[in-house]
Amino acid sequence: MPVLSRTASFAAGARDTLPMIVGAAPFGLIFGALVASTPLALWHGQLMSLTVFAGSSQFIAAGLFATGVGYAVLWATTLIVNLRHMLYAANLLPHVKHLNLRWRAVLGFLLTDETFAVTSSYFHRHPDDPMGHWYFLGSALSMYLNWQLWTLAGLLFGAAFPRLQTLGLDFAMVATFIAIIVPQMARAPWAIATIVAGASAFLCRGMPYKLGLLVAVALGIAAGMLALHAKRRDGARPDSGGANNDRRNSAQDPSGMRSQEAPKGGAQ
Amino acid sequence: MNYVVAILGMAGVTFAVKAGIFVLGDRVRFPEWLREALSFVPVTVLTAIIVPMTLAPHGDGLELTWRNPQLVAALVAIAVCAATRHQLLTIGAGLAVIFAWQLGVLA
C-alpha cells in the first residue's frame, strides 16, 4: 500500500472512527443531560469533557457528585476506571515511541476505548506506516470534537428533557461494545476470556469503587492466557487441527469490521 | 467541595494514566507474555462494563426476565452482530429494540 499524505491519513483515521462517533454521540448527550441532575454548574460538565475526556469515569463522577463525595474517593475511582487506558497505551507504544514528546502527550491525552479499537486494528494491518500517527490523531481528534459537541448539546437540552437518560439512549454504549466484542469471540481463547470476565464482573458487581471491574479483567485475562497456551501446545501436535485453525482465523479479516486485536508480532 | 479542583484532579489522574506510558516511551519494555495478556484487555474490559449493566440494570439482583429491556436488547444486538458483523446495524437494532420494548411492550 502506498504511503498516504498527512491529510489523507488524518482523514482516514477520522473516517474509520465514524461508527464509534455515532455510537458515542448519545453517550455524550446523556452525560451532558446527567450533569443537570447534579450540583455541578453546566459549565463544569463541559470542563470535565474538555479536560478529563474519559466517558465512563465522567458518568461515574457525575453519579458521585450527586451523592456527595470527597476528593480522594473521586480521584481513586477515576484512576481505577481509567486504568485500562494504560494497557491500551502499552499496546500502541511501539507505534508512537519515535514521536516527539508533544505528539506523545497529545495522543496520550486523546486516547479512548474507541480510538484504541480503530487505531490498533489499523496498526495491525499497517505496522510500518510512517504516517500512522496522523491516522491516530484523525481518529482521536474526531472523537474529541464529537464528545465536546454532544456534551454541549446534552447540557443545553438536559434541563428541557430531564428524563432523556431513562428512555434507553444509554444502551447505545452497550450495543457499541457488543459490536466490538462479538467478532473477537470467534477465537476460542478470546471467547473464554470474555465469558470469564463477564461472569466475574457480574459476581463482583457489589465491590466498592468499581473494583469488581478490575478483578473481572484480571480473571478474564488469566483464563484467556491459559486457553491460548493450552491451544498452542495442542497445535504443536501434528494430528491436531489447532494450528490450522489459528492460521485460518488470523488470515480472515472479520468482514472488514475493525477488531481491536493487539498487534502482536508486528508490534516490535 | 470545590468542583473545579475536583474536575482538574480527575483530569490530572486521567492524563497520567493515559499518557504516562507514551511519555516514558523507550524506557518501558514489554515482554511477549505481557503483549499476549494485553490482547485480552479490550474484550475483557468492555464485557466487564456491560454485563452487570445488562443482567442487573438496577444494581441489585439478577433480572433474567423478558421485562428487562437491557437484556432483551443486548441479546438482539449480539444476534445481529454475530449474523452480520455490522457495527452500525448492531447499534441500530439494539436501540430500536430498547425503545420498542419500553414504549411498546412494557408501556
mmCIF file of N, CA and C in Angstrom, chain B residues 37-103:
data_model
loop_
_atom_site.group_PDB
_atom_site.id
_atom_site.type_symbol
_atom_site.label_atom_id
_atom_site.label_comp_id
_atom_site.label_asym_id
_atom_site.label_seq_id
_atom_site.Cartn_x
_atom_site.Cartn_y
_atom_site.Cartn_z
ATOM 1 N N ALA B 37 -1.064 -10.878 27.036
ATOM 2 C CA ALA B 37 -2.075 -10.542 28.049
ATOM 3 C C ALA B 37 -2.851 -9.294 27.621
ATOM 4 N N LEU B 38 -2.128 -8.309 27.058
ATOM 5 C CA LEU B 38 -2.773 -7.061 26.646
ATOM 6 C C LEU B 38 -3.790 -7.286 25.535
ATOM 7 N N SER B 39 -3.568 -8.326 24.721
ATOM 8 C CA SER B 39 -4.509 -8.566 23.621
ATOM 9 C C SER B 39 -5.880 -8.987 24.160
ATOM 10 N N PHE B 40 -5.943 -9.399 25.422
ATOM 11 C CA PHE B 40 -7.230 -9.776 26.018
ATOM 12 C C PHE B 40 -7.905 -8.598 26.714
ATOM 13 N N VAL B 41 -7.216 -7.460 26.818
ATOM 14 C CA VAL B 41 -7.757 -6.330 27.581
ATOM 15 C C VAL B 41 -9.070 -5.793 26.994
ATOM 16 N N PRO B 42 -9.116 -5.491 25.694
ATOM 17 C CA PRO B 42 -10.350 -4.877 25.189
ATOM 18 C C PRO B 42 -11.594 -5.705 25.462
ATOM 19 N N VAL B 43 -11.590 -6.977 25.067
ATOM 20 C CA VAL B 43 -12.815 -7.766 25.256
ATOM 21 C C VAL B 43 -13.174 -7.923 26.729
ATOM 22 N N THR B 44 -12.173 -8.111 27.581
ATOM 23 C CA THR B 44 -12.493 -8.332 28.993
ATOM 24 C C THR B 44 -13.017 -7.046 29.649
ATOM 25 N N VAL B 45 -12.393 -5.910 29.354
ATOM 26 C CA VAL B 45 -12.853 -4.648 29.967
ATOM 27 C C VAL B 45 -14.263 -4.306 29.492
ATOM 28 N N LEU B 46 -14.473 -4.340 28.183
ATOM 29 C CA LEU B 46 -15.782 -3.948 27.656
ATOM 30 C C LEU B 46 -16.867 -4.880 28.174
ATOM 31 N N THR B 47 -16.552 -6.182 28.229
ATOM 32 C CA THR B 47 -17.531 -7.147 28.736
ATOM 33 C C THR B 47 -17.818 -6.891 30.211
ATOM 34 N N ALA B 48 -16.759 -6.628 30.978
ATOM 35 C CA ALA B 48 -16.942 -6.403 32.415
ATOM 36 C C ALA B 48 -17.752 -5.133 32.684
ATOM 37 N N ILE B 49 -17.713 -4.170 31.766
ATOM 38 C CA ILE B 49 -18.519 -2.961 31.937
ATOM 39 C C ILE B 49 -19.997 -3.255 31.644
ATOM 40 N N ILE B 50 -20.267 -3.990 30.560
ATOM 41 C CA ILE B 50 -21.676 -4.101 30.138
ATOM 42 C C ILE B 50 -22.453 -5.253 30.766
ATOM 43 N N VAL B 51 -21.795 -6.321 31.190
ATOM 44 C CA VAL B 51 -22.555 -7.465 31.721
ATOM 45 C C VAL B 51 -23.364 -7.101 32.973
ATOM 46 N N PRO B 52 -22.765 -6.437 33.980
ATOM 47 C CA PRO B 52 -23.597 -6.070 35.137
ATOM 48 C C PRO B 52 -24.718 -5.094 34.763
ATOM 49 N N MET B 53 -24.443 -4.177 33.807
ATOM 50 C CA MET B 53 -25.469 -3.218 33.384
ATOM 51 C C MET B 53 -26.643 -3.918 32.725
ATOM 52 N N THR B 54 -26.347 -5.033 32.049
ATOM 53 C CA THR B 54 -27.374 -5.737 31.287
ATOM 54 C C THR B 54 -28.155 -6.734 32.156
ATOM 55 N N LEU B 55 -27.414 -7.475 32.988
ATOM 56 C CA LEU B 55 -28.062 -8.532 33.780
ATOM 57 C C LEU B 55 -28.707 -7.990 35.053
ATOM 58 N N ALA B 56 -28.150 -6.888 35.596
ATOM 59 C CA ALA B 56 -28.712 -6.311 36.824
ATOM 60 C C ALA B 56 -28.796 -4.793 36.657
ATOM 61 N N PRO B 57 -29.672 -4.332 35.756
ATOM 62 C CA PRO B 57 -29.691 -2.903 35.426
ATOM 63 C C PRO B 57 -30.043 -1.994 36.613
ATOM 64 N N HIS B 58 -30.658 -2.554 37.637
ATOM 65 C CA HIS B 58 -30.995 -1.710 38.779
ATOM 66 C C HIS B 58 -29.987 -1.849 39.917
ATOM 67 N N GLY B 59 -28.874 -2.524 39.620
ATOM 68 C CA GLY B 59 -27.786 -2.560 40.593
ATOM 69 C C GLY B 59 -27.934 -3.587 41.688
ATOM 70 N N ASP B 60 -29.070 -4.290 41.728
ATOM 71 C CA ASP B 60 -29.183 -5.293 42.791
ATOM 72 C C ASP B 60 -29.219 -6.709 42.212
ATOM 73 N N GLY B 61 -30.410 -7.306 42.117
ATOM 74 C CA GLY B 61 -30.479 -8.715 41.743
ATOM 75 C C GLY B 61 -30.428 -8.971 40.246
ATOM 76 N N LEU B 62 -30.249 -10.263 39.925
ATOM 77 C CA LEU B 62 -30.249 -10.732 38.549
ATOM 78 C C LEU B 62 -31.653 -10.548 37.965
ATOM 79 N N GLU B 63 -31.734 -9.948 36.783
ATOM 80 C CA GLU B 63 -33.039 -9.752 36.152
ATOM 81 C C GLU B 63 -33.116 -10.526 34.847
ATOM 82 N N LEU B 64 -33.175 -11.849 34.969
ATOM 83 C CA LEU B 64 -33.262 -12.709 33.790
ATOM 84 C C LEU B 64 -34.724 -12.844 33.378
ATOM 85 N N THR B 65 -35.268 -11.765 32.842
ATOM 86 C CA THR B 65 -36.690 -11.768 32.501
ATOM 87 C C THR B 65 -36.937 -10.952 31.243
ATOM 88 N N TRP B 66 -38.018 -11.282 30.561
ATOM 89 C CA TRP B 66 -38.348 -10.532 29.337
ATOM 90 C C TRP B 66 -38.745 -9.102 29.667
ATOM 91 N N ARG B 67 -38.960 -8.805 30.951
ATOM 92 C CA ARG B 67 -39.307 -7.435 31.333
ATOM 93 C C ARG B 67 -38.073 -6.563 31.543
ATOM 94 N N ASN B 68 -36.877 -7.139 31.310
ATOM 95 C CA ASN B 68 -35.628 -6.373 31.411
ATOM 96 C C ASN B 68 -35.221 -5.916 30.009
ATOM 97 N N PRO B 69 -35.530 -4.668 29.647
ATOM 98 C CA PRO B 69 -35.279 -4.223 28.264
ATOM 99 C C PRO B 69 -33.795 -4.248 27.887
ATOM 100 N N GLN B 70 -32.912 -3.987 28.864
ATOM 101 C CA GLN B 70 -31.469 -4.028 28.589
ATOM 102 C C GLN B 70 -31.066 -5.419 28.100
ATOM 103 N N LEU B 71 -31.590 -6.432 28.790
ATOM 104 C CA LEU B 71 -31.235 -7.815 28.454
ATOM 105 C C LEU B 71 -31.785 -8.203 27.087
ATOM 106 N N VAL B 72 -33.047 -7.869 26.845
ATOM 107 C CA VAL B 72 -33.671 -8.222 25.567
ATOM 108 C C VAL B 72 -32.911 -7.553 24.421
ATOM 109 N N ALA B 73 -32.637 -6.248 24.570
ATOM 110 C CA ALA B 73 -31.954 -5.513 23.505
ATOM 111 C C ALA B 73 -30.519 -6.022 23.319
ATOM 112 N N ALA B 74 -29.854 -6.395 24.414
ATOM 113 C CA ALA B 74 -28.482 -6.908 24.305
ATOM 114 C C ALA B 74 -28.466 -8.232 23.556
ATOM 115 N N LEU B 75 -29.438 -9.098 23.849
ATOM 116 C CA LEU B 75 -29.493 -10.395 23.162
ATOM 117 C C LEU B 75 -29.730 -10.196 21.670
ATOM 118 N N VAL B 76 -30.597 -9.245 21.333
ATOM 119 C CA VAL B 76 -30.849 -8.959 19.918
ATOM 120 C C VAL B 76 -29.577 -8.398 19.266
ATOM 121 N N ALA B 77 -28.900 -7.472 19.963
ATOM 122 C CA ALA B 77 -27.671 -6.885 19.408
ATOM 123 C C ALA B 77 -26.606 -7.964 19.183
ATOM 124 N N ILE B 78 -26.482 -8.894 20.135
ATOM 125 C CA ILE B 78 -25.498 -9.978 19.988
ATOM 126 C C ILE B 78 -25.844 -10.829 18.766
ATOM 127 N N ALA B 79 -27.124 -11.153 18.622
ATOM 128 C CA ALA B 79 -27.555 -11.980 17.488
ATOM 129 C C ALA B 79 -27.297 -11.259 16.167
ATOM 130 N N VAL B 80 -27.645 -9.975 16.104
ATOM 131 C CA VAL B 80 -27.449 -9.208 14.869
ATOM 132 C C VAL B 80 -25.953 -9.121 14.546
ATOM 133 N N CYS B 81 -25.149 -8.880 15.548
ATOM 134 C CA CYS B 81 -23.705 -8.747 15.321
ATOM 135 C C CYS B 81 -23.100 -10.073 14.877
ATOM 136 N N ALA B 82 -23.513 -11.168 15.529
ATOM 137 C CA ALA B 82 -22.979 -12.484 15.160
ATOM 138 C C ALA B 82 -23.359 -12.821 13.723
ATOM 139 N N ALA B 83 -24.563 -12.419 13.314
ATOM 140 C CA ALA B 83 -25.044 -12.758 11.979
ATOM 141 C C ALA B 83 -24.449 -11.849 10.911
ATOM 142 N N THR B 84 -24.285 -10.556 11.214
ATOM 143 C CA THR B 84 -23.909 -9.607 10.164
ATOM 144 C C THR B 84 -22.513 -9.014 10.332
ATOM 145 N N ARG B 85 -21.968 -9.018 11.549
ATOM 146 C CA ARG B 85 -20.700 -8.363 11.853
ATOM 147 C C ARG B 85 -20.717 -6.891 11.436
ATOM 148 N N HIS B 86 -21.884 -6.302 11.464
ATOM 149 C CA HIS B 86 -22.012 -4.914 11.037
ATOM 150 C C HIS B 86 -22.278 -4.034 12.249
ATOM 151 N N GLN B 87 -21.360 -3.067 12.472
ATOM 152 C CA GLN B 87 -21.398 -2.301 13.706
ATOM 153 C C GLN B 87 -22.617 -1.381 13.825
ATOM 154 N N LEU B 88 -22.836 -0.564 12.795
ATOM 155 C CA LEU B 88 -23.958 0.378 12.877
ATOM 156 C C LEU B 88 -25.298 -0.353 12.931
ATOM 157 N N LEU B 89 -25.375 -1.464 12.187
ATOM 158 C CA LEU B 89 -26.606 -2.265 12.203
ATOM 159 C C LEU B 89 -26.846 -2.820 13.607
ATOM 160 N N THR B 90 -25.765 -3.245 14.271
ATOM 161 C CA THR B 90 -25.873 -3.786 15.630
ATOM 162 C C THR B 90 -26.384 -2.721 16.597
ATOM 163 N N ILE B 91 -25.802 -1.518 16.509
ATOM 164 C CA ILE B 91 -26.215 -0.426 17.406
ATOM 165 C C ILE B 91 -27.663 -0.035 17.118
ATOM 166 N N GLY B 92 -27.987 0.089 15.825
ATOM 167 C CA GLY B 92 -29.339 0.487 15.427
ATOM 168 C C GLY B 92 -30.381 -0.521 15.890
ATOM 169 N N ALA B 93 -30.079 -1.814 15.710
ATOM 170 C CA ALA B 93 -31.032 -2.852 16.120
ATOM 171 C C ALA B 93 -31.206 -2.835 17.635
ATOM 172 N N GLY B 94 -30.103 -2.687 18.358
ATOM 173 C CA GLY B 94 -30.176 -2.657 19.823
ATOM 174 C C GLY B 94 -31.028 -1.493 20.314
ATOM 175 N N LEU B 95 -30.793 -0.311 19.729
ATOM 176 C CA LEU B 95 -31.560 0.875 20.152
ATOM 177 C C LEU B 95 -33.037 0.736 19.771
ATOM 178 N N ALA B 96 -33.285 0.211 18.566
ATOM 179 C CA ALA B 96 -34.677 0.046 18.118
ATOM 180 C C ALA B 96 -35.421 -0.863 19.094
ATOM 181 N N VAL B 97 -34.759 -1.948 19.503
ATOM 182 C CA VAL B 97 -35.422 -2.898 20.400
ATOM 183 C C VAL B 97 -35.656 -2.270 21.777
ATOM 184 N N ILE B 98 -34.659 -1.529 22.295
ATOM 185 C CA ILE B 98 -34.855 -1.000 23.644
ATOM 186 C C ILE B 98 -35.946 0.073 23.675
ATOM 187 N N PHE B 99 -36.032 0.869 22.622
ATOM 188 C CA PHE B 99 -37.116 1.860 22.565
ATOM 189 C C PHE B 99 -38.462 1.155 22.419
ATOM 190 N N ALA B 100 -38.517 0.198 21.487
ATOM 191 C CA ALA B 100 -39.772 -0.525 21.243
ATOM 192 C C ALA B 100 -40.232 -1.223 22.520
ATOM 193 N N TRP B 101 -39.290 -1.807 23.225
ATOM 194 C CA TRP B 101 -39.623 -2.555 24.439
ATOM 195 C C TRP B 101 -40.212 -1.634 25.503
ATOM 196 N N GLN B 102 -39.571 -0.468 25.667
ATOM 197 C CA GLN B 102 -40.016 0.423 26.745
ATOM 198 C C GLN B 102 -41.274 1.188 26.385
ATOM 199 N N LEU B 103 -41.376 1.580 25.105
ATOM 200 C CA LEU B 103 -42.529 2.389 24.705
ATOM 201 C C LEU B 103 -43.703 1.521 24.277
#
